[in-house]
mmCIF file of C-alpha atoms in Angstrom:
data_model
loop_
_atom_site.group_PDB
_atom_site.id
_atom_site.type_symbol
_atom_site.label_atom_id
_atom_site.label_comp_id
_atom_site.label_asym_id
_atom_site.label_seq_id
_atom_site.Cartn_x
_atom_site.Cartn_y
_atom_site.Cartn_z
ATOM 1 C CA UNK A 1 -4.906 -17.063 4.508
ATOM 2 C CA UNK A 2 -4.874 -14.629 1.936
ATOM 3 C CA UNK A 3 -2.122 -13.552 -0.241
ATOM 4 C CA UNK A 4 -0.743 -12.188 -3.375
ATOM 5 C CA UNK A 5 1.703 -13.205 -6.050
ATOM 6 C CA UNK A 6 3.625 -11.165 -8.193
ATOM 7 C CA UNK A 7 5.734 -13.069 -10.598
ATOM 8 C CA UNK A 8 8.168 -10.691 -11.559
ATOM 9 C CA UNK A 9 10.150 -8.810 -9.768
ATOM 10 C CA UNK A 10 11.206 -6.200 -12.341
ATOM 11 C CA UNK A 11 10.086 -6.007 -16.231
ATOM 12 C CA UNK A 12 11.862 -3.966 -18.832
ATOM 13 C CA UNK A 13 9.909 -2.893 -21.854
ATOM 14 C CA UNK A 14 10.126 -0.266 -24.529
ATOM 15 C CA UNK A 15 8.735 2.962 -24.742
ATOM 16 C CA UNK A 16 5.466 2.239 -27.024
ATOM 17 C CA UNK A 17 5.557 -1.143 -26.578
ATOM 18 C CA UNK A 18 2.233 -3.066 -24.681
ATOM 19 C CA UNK A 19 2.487 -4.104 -20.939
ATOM 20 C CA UNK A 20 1.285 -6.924 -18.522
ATOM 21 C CA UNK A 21 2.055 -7.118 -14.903
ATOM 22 C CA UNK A 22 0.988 -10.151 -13.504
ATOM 23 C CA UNK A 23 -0.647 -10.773 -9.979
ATOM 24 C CA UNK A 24 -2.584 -13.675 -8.545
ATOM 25 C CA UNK A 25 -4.033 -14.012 -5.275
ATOM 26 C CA UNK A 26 -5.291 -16.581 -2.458
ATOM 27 C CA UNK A 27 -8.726 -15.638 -0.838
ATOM 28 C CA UNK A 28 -11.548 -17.628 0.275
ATOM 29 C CA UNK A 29 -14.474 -15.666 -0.900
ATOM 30 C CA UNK A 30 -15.459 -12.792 -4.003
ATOM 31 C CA UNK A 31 -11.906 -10.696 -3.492
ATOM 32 C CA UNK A 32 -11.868 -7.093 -3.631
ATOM 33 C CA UNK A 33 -8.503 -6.006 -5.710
ATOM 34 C CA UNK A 34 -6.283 -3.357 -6.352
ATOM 35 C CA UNK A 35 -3.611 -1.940 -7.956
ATOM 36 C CA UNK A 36 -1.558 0.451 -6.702
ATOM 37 C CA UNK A 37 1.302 2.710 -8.253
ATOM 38 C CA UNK A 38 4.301 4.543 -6.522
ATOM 39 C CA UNK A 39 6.577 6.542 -8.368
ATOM 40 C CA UNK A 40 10.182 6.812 -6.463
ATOM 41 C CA UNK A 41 9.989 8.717 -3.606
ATOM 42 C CA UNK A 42 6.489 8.881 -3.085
ATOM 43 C CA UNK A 43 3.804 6.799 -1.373
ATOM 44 C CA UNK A 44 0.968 4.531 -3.214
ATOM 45 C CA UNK A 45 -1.334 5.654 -5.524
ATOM 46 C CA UNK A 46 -4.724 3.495 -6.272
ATOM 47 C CA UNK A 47 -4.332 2.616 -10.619
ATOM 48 C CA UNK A 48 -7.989 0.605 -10.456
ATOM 49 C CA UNK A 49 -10.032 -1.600 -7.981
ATOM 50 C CA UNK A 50 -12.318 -4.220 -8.839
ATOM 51 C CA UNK A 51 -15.410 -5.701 -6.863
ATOM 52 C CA UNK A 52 -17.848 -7.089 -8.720
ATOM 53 C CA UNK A 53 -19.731 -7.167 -12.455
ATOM 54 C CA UNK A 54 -17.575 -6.182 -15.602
ATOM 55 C CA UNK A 55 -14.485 -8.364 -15.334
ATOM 56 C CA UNK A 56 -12.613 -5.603 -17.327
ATOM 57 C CA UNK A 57 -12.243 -2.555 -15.153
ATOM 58 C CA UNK A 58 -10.308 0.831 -16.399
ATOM 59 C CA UNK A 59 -8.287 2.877 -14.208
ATOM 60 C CA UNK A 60 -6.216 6.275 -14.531
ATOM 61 C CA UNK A 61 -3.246 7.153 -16.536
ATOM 62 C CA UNK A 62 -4.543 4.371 -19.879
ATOM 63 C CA UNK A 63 -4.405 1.122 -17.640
ATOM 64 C CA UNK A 64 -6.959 -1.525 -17.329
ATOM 65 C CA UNK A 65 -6.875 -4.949 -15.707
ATOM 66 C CA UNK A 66 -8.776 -8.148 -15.962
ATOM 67 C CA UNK A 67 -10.082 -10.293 -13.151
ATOM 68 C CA UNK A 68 -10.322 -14.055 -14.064
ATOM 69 C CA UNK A 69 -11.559 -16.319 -11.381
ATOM 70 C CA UNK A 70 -10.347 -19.474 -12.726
ATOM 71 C CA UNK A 71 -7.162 -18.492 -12.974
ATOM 72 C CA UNK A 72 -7.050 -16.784 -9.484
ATOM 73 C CA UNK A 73 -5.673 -13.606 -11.834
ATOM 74 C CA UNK A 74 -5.982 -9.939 -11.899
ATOM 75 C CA UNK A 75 -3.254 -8.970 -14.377
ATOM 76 C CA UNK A 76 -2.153 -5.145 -15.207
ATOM 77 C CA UNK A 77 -2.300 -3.864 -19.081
ATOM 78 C CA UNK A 78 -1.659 -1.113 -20.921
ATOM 79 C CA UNK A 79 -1.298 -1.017 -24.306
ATOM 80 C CA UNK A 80 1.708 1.344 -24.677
ATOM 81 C CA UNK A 81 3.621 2.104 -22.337
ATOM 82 C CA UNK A 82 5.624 5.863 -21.945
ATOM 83 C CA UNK A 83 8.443 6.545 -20.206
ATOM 84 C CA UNK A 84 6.970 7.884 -16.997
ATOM 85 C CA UNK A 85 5.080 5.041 -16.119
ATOM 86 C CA UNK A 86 8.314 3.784 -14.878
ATOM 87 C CA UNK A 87 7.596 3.075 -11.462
ATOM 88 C CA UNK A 88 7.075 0.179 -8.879
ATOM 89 C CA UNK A 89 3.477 -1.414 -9.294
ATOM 90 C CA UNK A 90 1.575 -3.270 -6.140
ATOM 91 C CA UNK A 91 -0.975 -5.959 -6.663
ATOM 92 C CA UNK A 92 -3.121 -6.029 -3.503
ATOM 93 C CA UNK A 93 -6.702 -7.369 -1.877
ATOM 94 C CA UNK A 94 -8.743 -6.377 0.586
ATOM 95 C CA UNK A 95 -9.658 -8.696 3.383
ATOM 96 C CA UNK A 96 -13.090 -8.487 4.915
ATOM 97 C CA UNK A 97 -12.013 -9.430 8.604
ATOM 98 C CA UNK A 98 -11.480 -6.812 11.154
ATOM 99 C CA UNK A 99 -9.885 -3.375 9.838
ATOM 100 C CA UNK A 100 -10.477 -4.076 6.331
ATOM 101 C CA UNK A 101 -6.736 -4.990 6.310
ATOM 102 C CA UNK A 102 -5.437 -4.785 2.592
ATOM 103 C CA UNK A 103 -2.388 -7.246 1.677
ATOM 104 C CA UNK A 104 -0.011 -6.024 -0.538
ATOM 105 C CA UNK A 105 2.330 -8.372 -3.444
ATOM 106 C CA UNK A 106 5.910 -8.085 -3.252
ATOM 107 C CA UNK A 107 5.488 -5.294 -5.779
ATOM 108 C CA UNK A 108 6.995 -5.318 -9.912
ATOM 109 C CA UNK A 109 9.453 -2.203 -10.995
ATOM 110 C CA UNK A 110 8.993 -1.351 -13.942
ATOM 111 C CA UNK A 111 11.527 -0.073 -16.092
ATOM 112 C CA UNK A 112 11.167 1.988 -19.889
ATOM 113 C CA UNK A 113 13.723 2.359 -22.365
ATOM 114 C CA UNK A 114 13.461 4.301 -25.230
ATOM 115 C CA UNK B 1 -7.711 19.190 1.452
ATOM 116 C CA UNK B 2 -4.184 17.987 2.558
ATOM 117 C CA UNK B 3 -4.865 14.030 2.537
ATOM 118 C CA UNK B 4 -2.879 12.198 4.792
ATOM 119 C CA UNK B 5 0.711 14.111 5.793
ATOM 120 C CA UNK B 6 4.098 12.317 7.672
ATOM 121 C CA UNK B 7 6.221 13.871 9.716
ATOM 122 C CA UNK B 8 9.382 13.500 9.688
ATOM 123 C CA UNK B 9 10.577 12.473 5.638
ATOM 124 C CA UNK B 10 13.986 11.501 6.958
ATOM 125 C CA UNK B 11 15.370 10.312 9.942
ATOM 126 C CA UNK B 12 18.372 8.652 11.079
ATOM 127 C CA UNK B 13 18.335 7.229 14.525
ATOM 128 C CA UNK B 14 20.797 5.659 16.871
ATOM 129 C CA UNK B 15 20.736 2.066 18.441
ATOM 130 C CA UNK B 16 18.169 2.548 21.521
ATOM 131 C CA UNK B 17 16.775 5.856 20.798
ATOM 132 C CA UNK B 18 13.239 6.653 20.448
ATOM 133 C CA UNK B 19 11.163 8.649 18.272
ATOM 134 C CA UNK B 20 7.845 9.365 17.182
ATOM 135 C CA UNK B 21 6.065 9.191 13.499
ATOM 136 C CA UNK B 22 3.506 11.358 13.111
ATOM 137 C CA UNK B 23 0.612 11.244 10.833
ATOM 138 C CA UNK B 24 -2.225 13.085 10.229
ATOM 139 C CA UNK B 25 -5.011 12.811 7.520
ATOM 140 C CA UNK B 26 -8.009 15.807 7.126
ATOM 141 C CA UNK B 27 -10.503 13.490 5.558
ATOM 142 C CA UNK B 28 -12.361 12.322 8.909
ATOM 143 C CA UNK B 29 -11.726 8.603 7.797
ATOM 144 C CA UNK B 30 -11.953 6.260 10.663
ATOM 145 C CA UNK B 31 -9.343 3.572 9.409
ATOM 146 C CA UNK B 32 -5.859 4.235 9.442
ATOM 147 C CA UNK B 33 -2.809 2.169 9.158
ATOM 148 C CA UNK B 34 0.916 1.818 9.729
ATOM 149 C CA UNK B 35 2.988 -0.201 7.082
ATOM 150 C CA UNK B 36 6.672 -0.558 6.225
ATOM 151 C CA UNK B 37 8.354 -1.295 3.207
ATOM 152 C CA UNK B 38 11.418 -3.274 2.849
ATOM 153 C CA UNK B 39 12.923 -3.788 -0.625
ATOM 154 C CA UNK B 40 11.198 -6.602 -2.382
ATOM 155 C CA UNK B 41 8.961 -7.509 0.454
ATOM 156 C CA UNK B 42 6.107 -4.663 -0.672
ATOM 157 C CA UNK B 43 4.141 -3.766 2.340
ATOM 158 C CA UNK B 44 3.689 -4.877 5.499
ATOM 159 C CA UNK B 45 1.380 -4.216 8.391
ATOM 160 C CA UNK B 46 2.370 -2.818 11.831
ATOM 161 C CA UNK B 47 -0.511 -1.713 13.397
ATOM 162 C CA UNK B 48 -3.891 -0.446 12.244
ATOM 163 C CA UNK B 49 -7.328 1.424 14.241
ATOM 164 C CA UNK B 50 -10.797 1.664 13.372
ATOM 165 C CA UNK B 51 -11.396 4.767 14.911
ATOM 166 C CA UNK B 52 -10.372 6.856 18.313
ATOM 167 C CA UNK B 53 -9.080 4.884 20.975
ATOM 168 C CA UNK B 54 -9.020 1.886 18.707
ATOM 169 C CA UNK B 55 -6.003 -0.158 17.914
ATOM 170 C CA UNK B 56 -4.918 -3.500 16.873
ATOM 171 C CA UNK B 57 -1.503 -5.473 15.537
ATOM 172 C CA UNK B 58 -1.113 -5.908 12.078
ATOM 173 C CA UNK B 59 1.729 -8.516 10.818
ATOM 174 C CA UNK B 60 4.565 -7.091 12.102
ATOM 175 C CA UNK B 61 3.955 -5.578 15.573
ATOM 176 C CA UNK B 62 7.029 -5.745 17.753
ATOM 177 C CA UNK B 63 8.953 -3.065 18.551
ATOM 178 C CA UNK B 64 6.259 -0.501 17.741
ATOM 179 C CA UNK B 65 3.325 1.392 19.504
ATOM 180 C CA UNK B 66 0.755 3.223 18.482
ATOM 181 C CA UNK B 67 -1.900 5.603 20.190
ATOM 182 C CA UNK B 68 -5.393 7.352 18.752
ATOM 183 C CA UNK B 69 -6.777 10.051 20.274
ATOM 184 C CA UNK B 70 -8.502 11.713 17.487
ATOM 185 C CA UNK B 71 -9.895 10.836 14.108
ATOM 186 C CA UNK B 72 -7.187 12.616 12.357
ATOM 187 C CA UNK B 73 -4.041 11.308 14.219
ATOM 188 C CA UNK B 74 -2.205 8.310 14.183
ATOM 189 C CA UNK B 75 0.994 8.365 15.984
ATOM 190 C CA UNK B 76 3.513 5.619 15.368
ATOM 191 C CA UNK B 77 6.067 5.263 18.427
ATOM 192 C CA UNK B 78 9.724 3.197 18.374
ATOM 193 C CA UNK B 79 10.986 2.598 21.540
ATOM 194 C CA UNK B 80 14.430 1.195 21.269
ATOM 195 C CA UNK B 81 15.189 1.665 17.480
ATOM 196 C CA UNK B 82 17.221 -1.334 16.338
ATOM 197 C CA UNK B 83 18.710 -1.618 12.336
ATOM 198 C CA UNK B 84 16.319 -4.032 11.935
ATOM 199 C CA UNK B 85 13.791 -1.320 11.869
ATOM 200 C CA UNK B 86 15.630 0.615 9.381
ATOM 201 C CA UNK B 87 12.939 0.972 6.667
ATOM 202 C CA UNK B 88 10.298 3.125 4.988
ATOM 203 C CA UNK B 89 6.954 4.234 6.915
ATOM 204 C CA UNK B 90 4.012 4.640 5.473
ATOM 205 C CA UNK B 91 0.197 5.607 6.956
ATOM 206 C CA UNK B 92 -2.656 5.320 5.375
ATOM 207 C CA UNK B 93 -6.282 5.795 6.139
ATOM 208 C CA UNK B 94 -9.398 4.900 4.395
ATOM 209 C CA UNK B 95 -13.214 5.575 4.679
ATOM 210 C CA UNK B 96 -15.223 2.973 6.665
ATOM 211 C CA UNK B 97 -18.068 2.973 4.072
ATOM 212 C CA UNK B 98 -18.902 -0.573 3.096
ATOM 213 C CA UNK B 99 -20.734 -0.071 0.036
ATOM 214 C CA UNK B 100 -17.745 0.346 -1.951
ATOM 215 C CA UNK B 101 -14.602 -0.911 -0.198
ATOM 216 C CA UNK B 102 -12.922 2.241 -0.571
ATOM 217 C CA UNK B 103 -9.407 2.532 -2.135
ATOM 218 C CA UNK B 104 -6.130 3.500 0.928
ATOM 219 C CA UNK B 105 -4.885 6.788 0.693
ATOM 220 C CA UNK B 106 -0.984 6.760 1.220
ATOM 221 C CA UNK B 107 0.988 9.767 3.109
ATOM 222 C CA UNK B 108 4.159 10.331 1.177
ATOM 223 C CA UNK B 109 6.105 7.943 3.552
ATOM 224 C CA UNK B 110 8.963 8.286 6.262
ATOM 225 C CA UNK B 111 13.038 7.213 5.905
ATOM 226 C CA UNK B 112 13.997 6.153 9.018
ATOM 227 C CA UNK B 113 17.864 4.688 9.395
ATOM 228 C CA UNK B 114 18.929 2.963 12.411
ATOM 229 C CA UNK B 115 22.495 3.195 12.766
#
């Protein structure tokens, strides 16, 4: 069955300082993943997907992840972080079987000092 | 265009009422969903369709119905609410294209409280 893994429920880091948000996932076949951001009170909003080819893919607001097969991994970076990226962050990927279902990690808050 | 709206954005129900969550989405995708979010638990699926008059369980069916008449609406119906069902509702819809497994779009998500 697939699933998703985020490690850490909640990660402080300072205001400038580099991020990583780690997610790794169970699925059978090529995975299609996502993250997703949601800022309190509000619903999800897609950071970057990945399918296929560059490894590396960019997504809005200066974030990028990397898929690594080997390591089942598709980690979340940005290399400095500012203060309203403080938000909750969802891993997630997309199942193939009827619907297209998406599952979605436990989710990581992240929190910025200054 | 709009992109996919909830109705109501809070709610607080008693034991054994019943209500309706509405959601609509102007973007003539067939997929939409139903999820709730619990704290720490991220997202989970209640119900899902492909298209009109198509509908199917998700993960966490019971206690919830659902109906599709029309592309754009996706009604999500409690029966007898219970505080286990106290939690935040959220729809989503997608595009069906499979060419590039197109990203969710999230409405801005219901509070229901079951008291």
């Amino acid at each position: 069955a697939q699933s998703v893994t985020q490690p850490d429920i909640h990660i402080t880091v300072s205001e400038g300082a580099s991020l990583e948000l780690r997610c790794n996932y169970s699925y059978g076949a090529t995975p299609y993943l996502f993250w997703y951001v949601q800022s309190p009170g509000q619903g999800l909003q897609l950071l970057l997907k990945y399918f296929s080819g560059d490894t590396l893919v960019q997504g809005i607001k200066g974030f990028e992840a990397e898929f690594k097969r080997s390591q089942s991994s598709f980690n979340l970076r940005k290399p400095s972080v500012h203060w309203s990226d403080a938000a909750e962050y969802f891993c997630a990927v997309g199942a193939l079987d009827g619907g297209f279902k998406t599952i979605f990690g436990a989710g990581t808050r992240l929190f910025v000092k200054a | 265009n709009a992109g996919v709206t909830q109705t109501p954005k809070f709610r607080i129900l008693k034991i054994g009422q019943s209500m309706t969550l509405q959601c609509t989405q102007d973007m003539n995708h067939n997929y939409m969903y139903w999820y709730r979010q619990d704290p720490g638990m991220g997202l989970k699926l209640i119900y899902y369709s492909v298209g009109a008059g198509i509908t199917d369980k998700g993960e966490v069916p019971n206690g919830y119905n659902v109906s599709r008449s029309t592309t754009e609406d996706f009604p999500l119906r409690l029966e007898l609410a219970a505080p286990s069902q106290t939690s935040v509702y959220f729809c989503a819809s997608r595009d069906r294209a499979l060419s590039s497994y197109n990203e969710q779009f999230f409405g801005p998500g219901t509070r229901l409280t079951v008291l």
